[in-house]
Coordinates of C-alpha atoms and ligand atoms in Angstrom, one line a residue:
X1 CA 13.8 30.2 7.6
X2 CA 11.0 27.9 8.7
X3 CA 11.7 24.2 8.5
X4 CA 10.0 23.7 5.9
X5 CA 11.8 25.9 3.2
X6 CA 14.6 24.7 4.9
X7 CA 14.0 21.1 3.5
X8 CA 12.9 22.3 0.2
X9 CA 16.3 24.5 0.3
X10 CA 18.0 22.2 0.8
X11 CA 17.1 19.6 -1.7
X12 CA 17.7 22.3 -4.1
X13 CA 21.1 22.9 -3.0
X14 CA 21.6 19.4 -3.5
X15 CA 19.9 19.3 -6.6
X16 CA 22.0 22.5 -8.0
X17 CA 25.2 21.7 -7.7
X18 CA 27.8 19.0 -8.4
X19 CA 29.7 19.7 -6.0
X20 CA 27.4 19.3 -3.3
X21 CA 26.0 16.0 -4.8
X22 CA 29.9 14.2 -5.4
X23 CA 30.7 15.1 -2.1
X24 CA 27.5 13.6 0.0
X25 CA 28.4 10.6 1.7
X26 CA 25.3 8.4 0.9
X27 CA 26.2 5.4 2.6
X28 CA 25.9 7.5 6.3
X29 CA 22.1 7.8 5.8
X30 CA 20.3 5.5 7.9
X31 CA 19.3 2.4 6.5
X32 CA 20.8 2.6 2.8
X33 CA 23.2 0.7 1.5
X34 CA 24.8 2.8 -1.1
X35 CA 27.3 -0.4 -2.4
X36 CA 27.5 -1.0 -5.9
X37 CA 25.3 2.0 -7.0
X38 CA 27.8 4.6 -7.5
X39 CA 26.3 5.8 -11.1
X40 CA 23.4 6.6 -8.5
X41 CA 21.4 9.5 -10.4
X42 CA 21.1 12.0 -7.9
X43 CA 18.9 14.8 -9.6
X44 CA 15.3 14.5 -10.3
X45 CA 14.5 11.9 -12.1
X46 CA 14.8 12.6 -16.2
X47 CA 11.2 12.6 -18.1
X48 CA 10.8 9.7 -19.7
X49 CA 10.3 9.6 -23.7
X50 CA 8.8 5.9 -23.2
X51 CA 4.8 5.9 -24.3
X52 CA 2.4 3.6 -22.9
X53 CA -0.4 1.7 -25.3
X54 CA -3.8 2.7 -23.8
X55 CA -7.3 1.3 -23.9
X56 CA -6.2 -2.0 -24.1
X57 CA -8.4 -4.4 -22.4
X58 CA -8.7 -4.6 -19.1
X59 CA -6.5 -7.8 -18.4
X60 CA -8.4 -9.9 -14.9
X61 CA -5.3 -10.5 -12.6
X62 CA -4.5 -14.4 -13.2
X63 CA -5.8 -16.4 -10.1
X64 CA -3.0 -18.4 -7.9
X65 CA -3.7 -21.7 -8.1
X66 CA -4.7 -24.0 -5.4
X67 CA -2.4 -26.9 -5.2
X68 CA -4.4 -28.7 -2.2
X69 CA -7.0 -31.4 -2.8
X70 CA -8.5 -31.1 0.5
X71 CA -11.4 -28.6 1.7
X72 CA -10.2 -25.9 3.4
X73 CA -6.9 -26.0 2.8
X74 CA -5.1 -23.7 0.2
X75 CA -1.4 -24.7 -0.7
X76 CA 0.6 -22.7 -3.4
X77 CA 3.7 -21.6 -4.6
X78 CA 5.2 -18.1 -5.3
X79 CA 8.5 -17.2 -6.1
X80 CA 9.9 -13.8 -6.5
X81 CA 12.4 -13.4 -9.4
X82 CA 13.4 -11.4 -12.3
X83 CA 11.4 -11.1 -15.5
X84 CA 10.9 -9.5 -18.9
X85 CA 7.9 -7.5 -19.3
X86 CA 6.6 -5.1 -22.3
X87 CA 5.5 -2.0 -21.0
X88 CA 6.0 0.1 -24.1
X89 CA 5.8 -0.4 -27.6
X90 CA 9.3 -1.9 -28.6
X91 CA 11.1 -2.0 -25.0
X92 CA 12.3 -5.0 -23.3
X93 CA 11.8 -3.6 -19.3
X94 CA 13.6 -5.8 -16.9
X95 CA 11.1 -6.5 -13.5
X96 CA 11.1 -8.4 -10.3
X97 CA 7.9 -10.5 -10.5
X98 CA 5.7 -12.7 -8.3
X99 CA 5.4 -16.2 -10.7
X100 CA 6.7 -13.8 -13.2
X101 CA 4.2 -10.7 -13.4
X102 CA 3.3 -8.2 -12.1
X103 CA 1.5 -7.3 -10.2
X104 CA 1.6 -11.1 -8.9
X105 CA -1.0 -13.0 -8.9
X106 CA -4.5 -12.9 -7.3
X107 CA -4.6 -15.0 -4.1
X108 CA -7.7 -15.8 -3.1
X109 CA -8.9 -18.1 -0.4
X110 CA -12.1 -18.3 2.0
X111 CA -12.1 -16.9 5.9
X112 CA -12.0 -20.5 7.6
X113 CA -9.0 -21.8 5.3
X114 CA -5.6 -22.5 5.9
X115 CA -3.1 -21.4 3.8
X116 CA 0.5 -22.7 3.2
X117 CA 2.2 -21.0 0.8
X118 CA 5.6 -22.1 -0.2
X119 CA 8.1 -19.4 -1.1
X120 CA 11.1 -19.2 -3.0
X121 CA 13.4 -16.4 -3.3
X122 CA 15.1 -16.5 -6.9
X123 CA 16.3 -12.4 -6.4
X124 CA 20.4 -12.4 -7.1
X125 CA 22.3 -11.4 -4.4
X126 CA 19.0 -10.3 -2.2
X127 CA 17.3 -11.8 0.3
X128 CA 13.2 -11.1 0.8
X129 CA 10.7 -12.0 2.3
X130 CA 6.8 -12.4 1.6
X131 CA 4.4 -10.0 4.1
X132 CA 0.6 -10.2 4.4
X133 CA -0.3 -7.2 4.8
X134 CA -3.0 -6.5 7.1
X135 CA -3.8 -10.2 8.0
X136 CA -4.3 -11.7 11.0
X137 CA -1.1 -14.4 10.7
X138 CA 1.5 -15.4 13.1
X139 CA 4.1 -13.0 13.9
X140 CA 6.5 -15.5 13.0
X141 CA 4.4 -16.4 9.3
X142 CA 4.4 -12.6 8.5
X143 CA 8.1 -11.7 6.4
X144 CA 9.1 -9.6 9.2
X145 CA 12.7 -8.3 8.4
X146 CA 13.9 -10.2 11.2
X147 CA 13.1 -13.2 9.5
X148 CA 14.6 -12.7 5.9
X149 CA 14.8 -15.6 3.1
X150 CA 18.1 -15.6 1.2
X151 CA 18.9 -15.6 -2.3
X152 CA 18.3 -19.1 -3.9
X153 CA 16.6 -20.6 -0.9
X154 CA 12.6 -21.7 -0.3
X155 CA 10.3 -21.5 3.1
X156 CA 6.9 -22.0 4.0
X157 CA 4.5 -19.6 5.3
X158 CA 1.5 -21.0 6.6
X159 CA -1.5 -19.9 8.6
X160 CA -4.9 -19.7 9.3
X161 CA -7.6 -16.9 8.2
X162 CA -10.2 -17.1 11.7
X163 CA -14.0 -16.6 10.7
X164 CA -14.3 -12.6 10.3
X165 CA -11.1 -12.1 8.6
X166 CA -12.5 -11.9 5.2
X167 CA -11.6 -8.2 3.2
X168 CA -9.0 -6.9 0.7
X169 CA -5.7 -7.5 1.7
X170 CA -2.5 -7.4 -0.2
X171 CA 1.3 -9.3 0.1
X172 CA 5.1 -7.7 -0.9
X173 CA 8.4 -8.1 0.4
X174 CA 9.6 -6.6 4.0
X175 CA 13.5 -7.3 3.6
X176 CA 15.3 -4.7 5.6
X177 CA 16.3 -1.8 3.5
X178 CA 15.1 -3.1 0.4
X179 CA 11.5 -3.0 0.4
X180 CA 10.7 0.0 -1.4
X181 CA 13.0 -0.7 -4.1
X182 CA 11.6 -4.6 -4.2
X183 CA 8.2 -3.3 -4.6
X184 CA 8.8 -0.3 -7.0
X185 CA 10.9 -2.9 -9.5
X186 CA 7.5 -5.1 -9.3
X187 CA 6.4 -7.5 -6.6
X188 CA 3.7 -7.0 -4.7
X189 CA 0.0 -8.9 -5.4
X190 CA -3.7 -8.8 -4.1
X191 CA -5.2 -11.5 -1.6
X192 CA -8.9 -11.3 -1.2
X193 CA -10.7 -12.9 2.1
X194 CA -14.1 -13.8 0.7
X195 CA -16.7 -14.3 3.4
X196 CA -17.9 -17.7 4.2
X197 CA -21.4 -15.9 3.1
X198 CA -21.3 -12.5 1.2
X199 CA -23.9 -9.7 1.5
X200 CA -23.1 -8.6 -2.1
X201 CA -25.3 -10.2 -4.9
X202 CA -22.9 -12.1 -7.3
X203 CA -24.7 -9.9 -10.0
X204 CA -21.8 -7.1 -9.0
X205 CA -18.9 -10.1 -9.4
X206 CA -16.1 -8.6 -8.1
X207 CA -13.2 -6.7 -10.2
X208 CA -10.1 -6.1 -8.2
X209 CA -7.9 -3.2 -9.4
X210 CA -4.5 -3.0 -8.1
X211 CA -2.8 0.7 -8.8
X212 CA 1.0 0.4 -9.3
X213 CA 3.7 3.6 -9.9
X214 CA 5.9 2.7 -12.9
X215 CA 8.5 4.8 -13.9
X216 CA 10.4 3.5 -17.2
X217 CA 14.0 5.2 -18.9
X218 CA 14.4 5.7 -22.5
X219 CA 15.7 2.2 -22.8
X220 CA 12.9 1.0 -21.0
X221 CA 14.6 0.4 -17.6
X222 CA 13.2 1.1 -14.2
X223 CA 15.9 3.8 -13.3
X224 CA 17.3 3.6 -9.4
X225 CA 15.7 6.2 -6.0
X226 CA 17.0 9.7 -6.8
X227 CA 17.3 12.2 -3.9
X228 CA 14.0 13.4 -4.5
X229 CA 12.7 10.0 -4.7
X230 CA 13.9 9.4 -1.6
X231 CA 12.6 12.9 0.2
X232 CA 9.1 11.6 -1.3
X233 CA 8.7 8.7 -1.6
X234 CA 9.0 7.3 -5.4
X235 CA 6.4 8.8 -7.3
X236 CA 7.2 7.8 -11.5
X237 CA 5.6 8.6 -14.9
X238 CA 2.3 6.6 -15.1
X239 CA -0.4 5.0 -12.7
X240 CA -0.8 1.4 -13.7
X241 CA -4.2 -0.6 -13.0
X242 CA -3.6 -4.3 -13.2
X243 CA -0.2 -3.3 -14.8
X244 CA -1.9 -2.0 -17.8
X245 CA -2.2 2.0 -18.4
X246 CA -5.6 3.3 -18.9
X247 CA -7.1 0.1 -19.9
X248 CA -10.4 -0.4 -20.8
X249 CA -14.0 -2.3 -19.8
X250 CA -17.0 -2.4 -21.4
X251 CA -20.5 -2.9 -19.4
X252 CA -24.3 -2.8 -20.9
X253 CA -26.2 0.1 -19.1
X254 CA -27.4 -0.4 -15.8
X255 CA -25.0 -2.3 -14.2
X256 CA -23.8 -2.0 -11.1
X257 CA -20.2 -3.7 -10.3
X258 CA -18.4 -4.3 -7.4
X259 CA -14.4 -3.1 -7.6
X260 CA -11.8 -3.7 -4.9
X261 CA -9.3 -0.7 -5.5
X262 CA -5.8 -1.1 -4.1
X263 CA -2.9 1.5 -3.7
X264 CA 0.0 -0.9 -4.5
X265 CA 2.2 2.4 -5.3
X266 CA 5.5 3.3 -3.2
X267 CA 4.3 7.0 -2.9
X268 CA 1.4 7.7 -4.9
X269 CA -1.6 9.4 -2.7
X270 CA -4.6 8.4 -5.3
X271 CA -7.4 10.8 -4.9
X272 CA -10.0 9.1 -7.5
X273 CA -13.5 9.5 -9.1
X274 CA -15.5 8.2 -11.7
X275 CA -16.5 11.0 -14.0
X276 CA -20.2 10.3 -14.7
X277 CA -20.9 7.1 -12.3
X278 CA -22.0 7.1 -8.9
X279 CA -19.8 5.3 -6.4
X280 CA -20.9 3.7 -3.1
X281 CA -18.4 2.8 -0.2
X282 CA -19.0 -0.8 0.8
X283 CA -15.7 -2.0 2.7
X284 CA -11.7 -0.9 4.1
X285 CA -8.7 -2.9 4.3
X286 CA -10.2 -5.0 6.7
X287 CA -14.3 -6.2 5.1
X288 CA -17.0 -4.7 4.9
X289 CA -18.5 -1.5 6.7
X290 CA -21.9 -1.7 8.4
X291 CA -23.7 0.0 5.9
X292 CA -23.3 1.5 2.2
X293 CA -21.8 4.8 2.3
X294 CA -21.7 7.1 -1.1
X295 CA -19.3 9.3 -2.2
X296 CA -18.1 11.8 -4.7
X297 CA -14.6 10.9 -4.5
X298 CA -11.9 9.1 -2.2
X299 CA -8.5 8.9 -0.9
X300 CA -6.3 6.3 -1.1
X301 CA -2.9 7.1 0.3
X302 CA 0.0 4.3 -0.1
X303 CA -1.3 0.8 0.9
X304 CA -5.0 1.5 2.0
X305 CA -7.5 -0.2 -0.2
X306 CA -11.3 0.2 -0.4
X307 CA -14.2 -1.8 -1.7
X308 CA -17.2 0.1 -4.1
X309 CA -19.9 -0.3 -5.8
X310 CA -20.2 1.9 -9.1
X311 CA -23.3 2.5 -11.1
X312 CA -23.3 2.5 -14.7
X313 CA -26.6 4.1 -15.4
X314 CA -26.6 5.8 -18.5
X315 CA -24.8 4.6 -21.9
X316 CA -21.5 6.4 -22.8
X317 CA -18.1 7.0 -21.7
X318 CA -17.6 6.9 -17.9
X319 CA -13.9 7.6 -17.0
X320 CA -11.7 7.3 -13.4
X321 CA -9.4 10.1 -12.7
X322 CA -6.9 11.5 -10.6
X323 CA -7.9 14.5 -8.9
X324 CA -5.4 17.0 -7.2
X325 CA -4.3 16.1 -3.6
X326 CA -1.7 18.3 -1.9
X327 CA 0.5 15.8 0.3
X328 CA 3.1 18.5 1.1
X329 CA 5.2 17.9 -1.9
X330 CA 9.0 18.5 -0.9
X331 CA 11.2 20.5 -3.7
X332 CA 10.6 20.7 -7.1
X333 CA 8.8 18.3 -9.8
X334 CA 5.6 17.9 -8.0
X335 CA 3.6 15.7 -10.0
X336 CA 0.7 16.8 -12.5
X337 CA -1.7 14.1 -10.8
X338 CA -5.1 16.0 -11.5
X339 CA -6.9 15.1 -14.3
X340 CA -5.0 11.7 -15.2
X341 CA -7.1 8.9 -16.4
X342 CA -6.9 5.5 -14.8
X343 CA -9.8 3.2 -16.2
X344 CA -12.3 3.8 -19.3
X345 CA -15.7 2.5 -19.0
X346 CA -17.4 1.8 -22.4
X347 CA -21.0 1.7 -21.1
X348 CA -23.5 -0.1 -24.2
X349 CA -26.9 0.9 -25.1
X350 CA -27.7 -2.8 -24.4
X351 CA -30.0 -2.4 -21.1
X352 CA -27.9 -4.8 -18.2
X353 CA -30.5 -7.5 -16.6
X354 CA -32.1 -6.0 -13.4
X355 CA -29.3 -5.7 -10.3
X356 CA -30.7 -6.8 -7.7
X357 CA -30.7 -4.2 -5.0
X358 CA -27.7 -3.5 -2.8
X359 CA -28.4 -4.7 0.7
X360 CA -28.9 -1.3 3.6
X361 CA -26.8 -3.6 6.3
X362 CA -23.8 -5.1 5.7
X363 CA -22.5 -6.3 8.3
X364 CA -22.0 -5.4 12.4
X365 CA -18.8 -4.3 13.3
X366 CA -18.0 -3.8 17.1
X367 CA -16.7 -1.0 19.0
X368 CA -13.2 -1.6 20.7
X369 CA -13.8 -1.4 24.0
X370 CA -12.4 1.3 26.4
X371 CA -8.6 0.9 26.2
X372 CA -6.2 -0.2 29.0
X373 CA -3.3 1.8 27.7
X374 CA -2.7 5.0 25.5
X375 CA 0.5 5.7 23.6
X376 CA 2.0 8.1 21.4
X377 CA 3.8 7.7 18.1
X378 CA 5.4 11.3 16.9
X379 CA 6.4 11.3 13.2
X380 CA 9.4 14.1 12.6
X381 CA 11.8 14.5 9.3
X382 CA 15.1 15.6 10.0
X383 CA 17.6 17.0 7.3
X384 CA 21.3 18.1 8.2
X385 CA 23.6 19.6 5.6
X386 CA 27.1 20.4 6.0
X387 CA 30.0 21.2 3.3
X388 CA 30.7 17.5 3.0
X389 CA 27.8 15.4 3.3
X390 CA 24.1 15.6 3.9
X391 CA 22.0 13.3 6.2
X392 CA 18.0 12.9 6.1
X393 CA 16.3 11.5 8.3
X394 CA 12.6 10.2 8.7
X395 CA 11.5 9.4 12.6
X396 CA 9.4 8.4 15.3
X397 CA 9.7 9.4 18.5
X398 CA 12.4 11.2 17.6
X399 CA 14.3 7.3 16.4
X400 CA 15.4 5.8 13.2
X401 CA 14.4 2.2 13.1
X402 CA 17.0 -0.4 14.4
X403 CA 15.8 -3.7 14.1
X404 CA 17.5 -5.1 17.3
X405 CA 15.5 -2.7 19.7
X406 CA 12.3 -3.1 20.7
X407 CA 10.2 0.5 20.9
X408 CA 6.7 -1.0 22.5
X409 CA 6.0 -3.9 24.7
X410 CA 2.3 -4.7 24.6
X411 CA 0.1 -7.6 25.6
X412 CA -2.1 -9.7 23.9
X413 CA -5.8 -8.8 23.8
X414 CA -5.1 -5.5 25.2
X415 CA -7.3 -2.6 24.2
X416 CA -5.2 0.3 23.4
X417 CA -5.2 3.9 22.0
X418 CA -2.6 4.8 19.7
X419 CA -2.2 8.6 18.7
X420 CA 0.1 9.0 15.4
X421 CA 0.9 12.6 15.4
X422 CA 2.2 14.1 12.4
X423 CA 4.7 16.5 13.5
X424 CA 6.3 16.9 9.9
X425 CA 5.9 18.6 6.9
X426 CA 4.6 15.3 4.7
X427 CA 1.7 13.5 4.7
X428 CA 2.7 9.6 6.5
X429 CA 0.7 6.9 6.0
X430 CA 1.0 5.1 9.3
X431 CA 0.5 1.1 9.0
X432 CA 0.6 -1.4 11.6
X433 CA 1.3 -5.0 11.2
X434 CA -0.8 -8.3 12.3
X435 CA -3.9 -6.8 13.2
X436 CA -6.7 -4.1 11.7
X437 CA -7.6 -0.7 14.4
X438 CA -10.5 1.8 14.6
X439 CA -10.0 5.2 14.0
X440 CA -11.8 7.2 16.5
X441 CA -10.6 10.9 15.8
X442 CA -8.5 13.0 13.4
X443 CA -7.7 16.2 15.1
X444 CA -6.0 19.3 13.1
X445 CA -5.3 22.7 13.5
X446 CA -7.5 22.3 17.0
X447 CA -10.5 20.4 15.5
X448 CA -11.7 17.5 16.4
X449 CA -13.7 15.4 13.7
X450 CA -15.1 11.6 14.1
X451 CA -14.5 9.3 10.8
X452 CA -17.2 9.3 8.4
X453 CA -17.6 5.8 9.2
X454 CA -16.7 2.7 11.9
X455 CA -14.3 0.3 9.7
X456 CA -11.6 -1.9 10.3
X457 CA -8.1 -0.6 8.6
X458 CA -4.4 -1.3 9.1
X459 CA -3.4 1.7 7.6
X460 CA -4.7 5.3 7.5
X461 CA -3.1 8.5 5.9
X462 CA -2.1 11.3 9.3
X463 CA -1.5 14.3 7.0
X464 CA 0.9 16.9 7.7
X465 CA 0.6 18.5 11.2
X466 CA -2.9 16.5 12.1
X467 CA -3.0 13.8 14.6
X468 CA -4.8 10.0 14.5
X469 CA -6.1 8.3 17.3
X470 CA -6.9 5.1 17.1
X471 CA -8.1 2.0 19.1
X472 CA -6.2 -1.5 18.3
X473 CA -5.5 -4.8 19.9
X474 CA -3.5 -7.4 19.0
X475 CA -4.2 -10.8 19.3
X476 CA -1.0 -12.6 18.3
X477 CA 2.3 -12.7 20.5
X478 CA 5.5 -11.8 18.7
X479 CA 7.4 -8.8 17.1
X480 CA 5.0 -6.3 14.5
X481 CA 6.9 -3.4 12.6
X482 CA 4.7 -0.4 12.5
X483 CA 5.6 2.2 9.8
X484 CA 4.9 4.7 7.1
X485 CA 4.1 3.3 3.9
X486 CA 5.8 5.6 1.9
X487 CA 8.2 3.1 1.5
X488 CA 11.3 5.5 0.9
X489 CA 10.3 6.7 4.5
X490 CA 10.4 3.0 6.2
X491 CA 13.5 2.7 4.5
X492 CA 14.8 5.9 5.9
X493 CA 14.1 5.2 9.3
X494 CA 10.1 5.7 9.8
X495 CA 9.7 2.4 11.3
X496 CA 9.4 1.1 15.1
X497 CA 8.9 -2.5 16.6
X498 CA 6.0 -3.5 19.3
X499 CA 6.4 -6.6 21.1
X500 CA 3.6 -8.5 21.6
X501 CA 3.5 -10.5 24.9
X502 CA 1.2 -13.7 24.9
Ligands
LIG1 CU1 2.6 -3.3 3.7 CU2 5.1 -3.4 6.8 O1 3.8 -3.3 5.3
LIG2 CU1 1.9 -4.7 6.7
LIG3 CU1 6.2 8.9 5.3

């Protein structure tokens, strides 16, 4: 048997019997803490009866207030704490929530400012923390695990954004072994850079769509990680966009609009188009791109975001939709992603005023120089059964995460190439913290293809069996997890620490 029907046997096994399932000894799987779960539901997750109003309107995500009277500065407060939300007609569904929504609110500051954002952890018996992901922030600022915030208690994060940092970045909790389910029960929020000048007329404004995973019970619960959650990553019953499903916006003809989408999702690879509108790539997780760059569809694997330009040209109905994407699926239940609408666009008759045109250069971005050191991050799964218990396993370099050892020791302002190779039968989105990287090269089944475009990410999908190079630096001293962002994986071990050295 190859390895991989030996992982989808085996989740079957577990899946099939009882016996199997009441004798696995969960709490031996690295990084879970099994206490005070025991009803644990340990089979594929039941379909859930709960319907979801559609075509609502599509609800702008509140802003965070500023706080500060000074220029420059942004102060704020977030705290992270249960709440009661209405997902479905009729059903009360208990959520963790930034302020009290979800997703949190919109933070949104200028590159130039400082930030100081007061946090306050109001989870019951869990600690958390608050990371910005993909910004360039003290190590010490950035909600590593190591630095958790306990139950009931309050701490600052501050930090400032350098000239250059502006793009699409996002913040959710990094506690240690609780982040997926943190994020999957609700918190995690958008925080847009703007650029001290922007390229992009104001005409487009500037919609930000943030894609959650919601899966809801028949009493309108979140239900807990089954097995195959866990094998996964979390994957539930409907795409949310701004925590609404399938809302709706309405346009006049002609316009063109600028939309920052973000994969908020534990799990969810979103392989999107707009069904009668032309899209244009204009930025990454880290600003803008050089130039405008169209395309018919695009990828956004757990975490990655991406700034576009659509075109409503003609009146009608222009919908965004899920198209299929094979991420090497483990088991059963693979889910029916193809053809699910996210977004309806009511385009009017009304002719828009004239848009002015979008601008061929964006920005320059510069090459990474020619790097100092190379190293070499090997993703492997690992699955072991026996009579009495089973153990999976999600690693790199052949290690589970441990957050007292160091795996890297870097310096700062060192060029280096890092090569993720994909080694396992899943698709891994591999993130780094506290900096953005250049890809330079996928390379799969023995070919070698450039990106379609230079552009500043810190996170990038490495699909099964290809491998990633890519050329980063970090600028900050301190510790920085790297990880997959399937979030069940981190959890299970897919996680390393690099030490910076000033
Ligand atoms: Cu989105 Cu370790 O981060
Ligand atoms: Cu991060
Ligand atoms: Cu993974």
């Amino acid at each position: 048997m190859d390895r991989r029907s030996f992982l989808a046997a085996g989740v079957a096994t577990v899946l099939a019997s009882p016996r199997a399932i009441a004798q696995m000894k969960m709490d031996e799987m690295p990084g879970m803490d099994m206490g005070g779960h025991a009803g644990h539901d340990m089979g594929a997750a039941p379909k859930s009866a709960a319907m979801l109003p559609e075509g609502q309107a599509l609800r702008e995500l509140p802003l965070l207030a500023n706080e500060a009277n000074a220029p420059r500065l942004f102060r704020a407060n977030l705290t992270a704490e249960p709440a009661m939300v209405r997902f479905a007609e009729g059903l009360d569904t208990p959520i963790l929530g930034y302020n009290g929504m979800s997703p949190g609110p919109l933070i949104e500051v200028t590159e130039g400012d400082r930030v100081e954002i007061a946090f306050t952890n109001r989870i019951p018996e869990e600690t958390s923390t608050i990371h910005w992901h993909g910004m360039p922030v003290p190590a010490d600022q950035d909600g590593n695990p190591m630095d958790p915030v306990a139950t009931g208690t309050e701490r600052t994060y501050s930090f400032e954004l350098p000239e250059g940092s502006a793009g699409s970045y996002w913040y959710h909790p990094h506690p240690h072994g609780k982040t997926a389910e943190q994020v999957y029960r609700g918190l995690a929020g958008a925080f847009v850079v703007k650029p001290k000048a922007d390229p992009i007329p104001a005409e487009y404004r500037d919609t930000v769509l943030v894609f959650t995973d919601l899966r809801l019970a028949a009493d309108g619960t979140m239900p807990d990680n089954t097995m195959v959650d866990l094998m996964n990553g979390r994957v539930g019953d409907h795409v949310l966009v701004n925590g609404q499903k399938n809302p709706a916006l309405s346009v006049p003809f002609g316009t063109k609009r600028r939309f920052r989408f973000y994969n908020a999702t534990n799990a969810r690879f979103l392989r999107l188009s707009f069904d009668g509108a032309p899209m244009t790539i204009i930025g990454t997780d880290g600003g803008l791109l050089e130039a405008p760059v169209a395309a018919k569809d695009v990828l956004l694997s757990p975490a990655e975001r991406l700034e576009l330009i659509v075109s409503f040209e003609k009146p009608g109905t222009v919908t965004l939709n899920m198209l299929d994407y094979d991420r090497g699926w483990m088991g059963a239940g693979r889910p029916a992603d193809a053809g699910l609408t996210l977004l309806t666009v009511n385009v009017s008759d009304t002719p828009a005023e004239a848009f002015p045109p979008l601008p061929e250069k964006l920005r320059p971005i510069a090459q990474l120089g020619t790097p100092a050191v190379s190293r070499r991050f090997v993703f492997t799964e690992t699955m072991t059964m026996s009579a009495t218990d089973m153990q999976m396993g999600f690693l790199i370099n052949g290690a589970a995460f441990d957050m007292g050892r160091i795996d890297v020791v870097s310096k700062t302002g060192q060029v280096e190439l890092w090569e993720i190779v994909n080694k396992a039968d899943m698709d891994h989105p591999f993130h780094v913290h506290g900096t953005q990287f250049q890809v330079v090269e996928h390379e799969r089944g023995g070919q070698v293809s450039k990106p379609a475009y230079l552009a500043w990410k810190d996170t990038v999908n490495v699909a099964r069996g290809e491998t990633v190079r890519l050329l980063l630096r970090q600028d900050r001293p301190g510790r920085r997890m790297y990880h997959c962002h399937i979030l069940e994986h981190e959890q299970l071990g897919m996680m390393g620490v690099i030490d910076v050295q000033a």
